[in-house]
Amino acid sequence: MEDRKAEAYRKLYINKYIDTYAEDYKEYIEDLYPFSDGLRYMGYLWDFLKSPTFIHEEQIEEYRKILKKVLIFWDNHSKDLIYIKDYWKFGKKTMVRVDYNLFLDHAHFFPEDVYLTDETLQWTIVFTHEDDINNRRLIMQVGL
């Protein structure tokens, strides 16, 4: 997806799903800090997700039946804070449109923390790098 369109979708997504009035939002997301690869924020958008429901990978698999093309993006983090070799395979502000099943089958090509939606922005699924208390990947959704 071209950069201008990706940036527009990212802004619409943030306006709809992210609590920009939260106490720490400005410090961790809005404020940008200098790194060797440019200005980046320090937090995760998902920390400010409005009214998320927590789901498990079994539900993610069930969505294979109904979800088609999805838009995927990730947090604007610096390579200086990510210690995984070849972690960034796409641009920091890139948004990718792919088939949902293709994404699930090849999720290892993407950053660990990714935000999925579609062009209607009626729902979102967020995969995080965190685990819950049962050592299951922390996955959130709104609107599905």
Coordinates of C-alpha atoms in Angstrom, one line a residue:
M1 CA 0.0 0.0 0.0
E2 CA 1.4 3.4 -0.9
D3 CA 2.8 5.5 2.1
R4 CA 0.2 8.2 2.0
K5 CA -2.7 5.8 2.1
A6 CA -1.1 3.7 4.8
E7 CA -0.6 6.8 6.9
A8 CA -4.2 7.8 6.5
Y9 CA -5.4 4.4 7.6
R10 CA -3.1 4.4 10.5
K11 CA -4.5 7.7 11.7
L12 CA -8.1 6.5 11.2
Y13 CA -7.2 3.4 13.2
I14 CA -5.7 5.3 16.0
N15 CA -8.7 7.7 16.2
K16 CA -11.1 4.7 16.3
Y17 CA -9.3 2.2 18.5
I18 CA -6.7 4.0 20.6
D19 CA -7.3 6.0 23.7
T20 CA -5.2 9.1 22.9
Y21 CA -6.4 10.7 26.1
A22 CA -4.8 8.1 28.3
E23 CA -2.4 9.4 30.9
D24 CA 0.8 7.9 29.3
Y25 CA -0.2 8.1 25.6
K26 CA 1.6 11.3 24.9
E27 CA 4.9 10.1 26.5
Y28 CA 4.9 6.7 25.0
I29 CA 3.3 7.2 21.6
E30 CA 2.8 10.8 20.6
D31 CA 6.3 12.0 21.6
L32 CA 9.0 10.8 19.3
Y33 CA 12.6 10.1 20.4
P34 CA 15.8 10.2 18.4
F35 CA 17.4 6.9 17.5
S36 CA 20.0 5.8 15.0
D37 CA 17.1 5.0 12.5
G38 CA 15.2 8.2 13.0
L39 CA 12.4 9.4 15.3
R40 CA 10.5 6.6 17.0
Y41 CA 8.0 6.2 19.8
M42 CA 8.7 4.0 22.9
G43 CA 5.4 2.3 23.7
Y44 CA 2.9 0.0 22.1
L45 CA -0.4 1.2 20.7
W46 CA -2.0 -1.9 22.1
D47 CA -1.3 -0.6 25.7
F48 CA -4.0 2.1 24.9
L49 CA -6.5 -0.1 23.0
K50 CA -10.1 0.9 23.8
S51 CA -12.2 -1.9 25.4
P52 CA -10.3 -4.9 24.1
T53 CA -11.5 -8.5 24.5
F54 CA -8.7 -11.1 25.0
I55 CA -8.8 -14.1 22.8
H56 CA -6.8 -17.3 22.2
E57 CA -5.2 -18.8 19.1
E58 CA -8.1 -21.2 18.7
Q59 CA -10.3 -18.2 17.9
I60 CA -7.7 -16.8 15.5
E61 CA -7.9 -20.1 13.6
E62 CA -11.7 -19.9 13.5
Y63 CA -11.4 -16.5 11.8
R64 CA -9.8 -18.3 8.8
K65 CA -13.4 -19.1 7.7
I66 CA -14.6 -15.5 7.6
L67 CA -11.7 -13.1 7.2
K68 CA -10.3 -12.4 3.8
K69 CA -8.0 -9.5 2.9
V70 CA -6.5 -7.7 6.0
L71 CA -4.4 -4.7 6.5
I72 CA -1.4 -5.2 8.7
F73 CA 0.8 -2.7 10.4
W74 CA 3.1 -2.5 13.4
D75 CA 4.5 -0.1 16.0
N76 CA 7.0 2.6 14.9
H77 CA 9.9 1.2 17.0
S78 CA 13.6 1.6 16.6
K79 CA 16.0 -1.1 15.6
D80 CA 18.1 0.1 18.6
L81 CA 15.5 -1.5 20.9
I82 CA 14.9 -4.7 19.0
Y83 CA 17.6 -7.3 19.5
I84 CA 16.3 -9.9 17.0
K85 CA 18.5 -10.2 13.9
D86 CA 16.7 -9.2 10.6
Y87 CA 13.5 -8.3 12.6
W88 CA 12.4 -5.5 10.2
K89 CA 11.6 -7.0 6.9
F90 CA 9.3 -4.1 6.0
G91 CA 9.4 -0.3 6.5
K92 CA 8.5 1.0 9.9
K93 CA 5.5 2.9 8.5
T94 CA 4.5 0.3 5.9
M95 CA 1.0 -1.2 5.8
V96 CA 0.6 -4.5 4.0
R97 CA -2.7 -5.9 2.5
V98 CA -2.7 -9.7 2.4
D99 CA -5.0 -12.6 2.7
Y100 CA -5.7 -13.5 6.4
N101 CA -4.8 -17.1 5.9
L102 CA -1.5 -16.2 4.2
F103 CA -0.7 -13.9 7.1
L104 CA -1.4 -16.7 9.7
D105 CA 0.7 -19.2 7.7
H106 CA 3.6 -16.7 7.4
A107 CA 3.3 -14.6 10.6
H108 CA 7.0 -15.1 11.3
F109 CA 7.8 -12.7 8.5
F110 CA 6.1 -9.9 10.4
P111 CA 7.1 -8.1 13.7
E112 CA 5.7 -9.8 16.8
D113 CA 3.4 -7.0 17.6
V114 CA 1.0 -6.4 14.7
Y115 CA -2.4 -4.8 14.2
L116 CA -4.9 -6.3 11.8
T117 CA -8.0 -4.7 10.4
D118 CA -9.7 -4.4 7.0
E119 CA -10.5 -1.4 4.9
T120 CA -13.8 -0.8 6.7
L121 CA -12.0 -0.5 10.1
Q122 CA -15.0 -2.3 11.7
W123 CA -12.8 -4.6 13.7
T124 CA -9.2 -5.1 14.8
I125 CA -7.1 -8.0 16.0
V126 CA -3.8 -7.3 17.8
F127 CA -1.1 -9.8 18.2
T128 CA 1.4 -8.9 20.9
H129 CA 4.8 -10.3 21.9
E130 CA 3.5 -10.8 25.5
D131 CA 2.2 -14.0 27.1
D132 CA -0.8 -14.2 29.5
I133 CA -0.6 -15.9 32.9
N134 CA -1.1 -19.3 31.2
N135 CA 1.9 -18.7 28.9
R136 CA -0.4 -18.2 25.9
R137 CA 0.2 -15.4 23.4
L138 CA -1.6 -12.2 24.4
I139 CA -4.1 -11.5 21.5
M140 CA -6.8 -8.8 21.7
Q141 CA -9.7 -7.9 19.5
V142 CA -12.3 -5.2 19.2
G143 CA -15.4 -5.5 17.0
L144 CA -15.5 -9.1 15.9

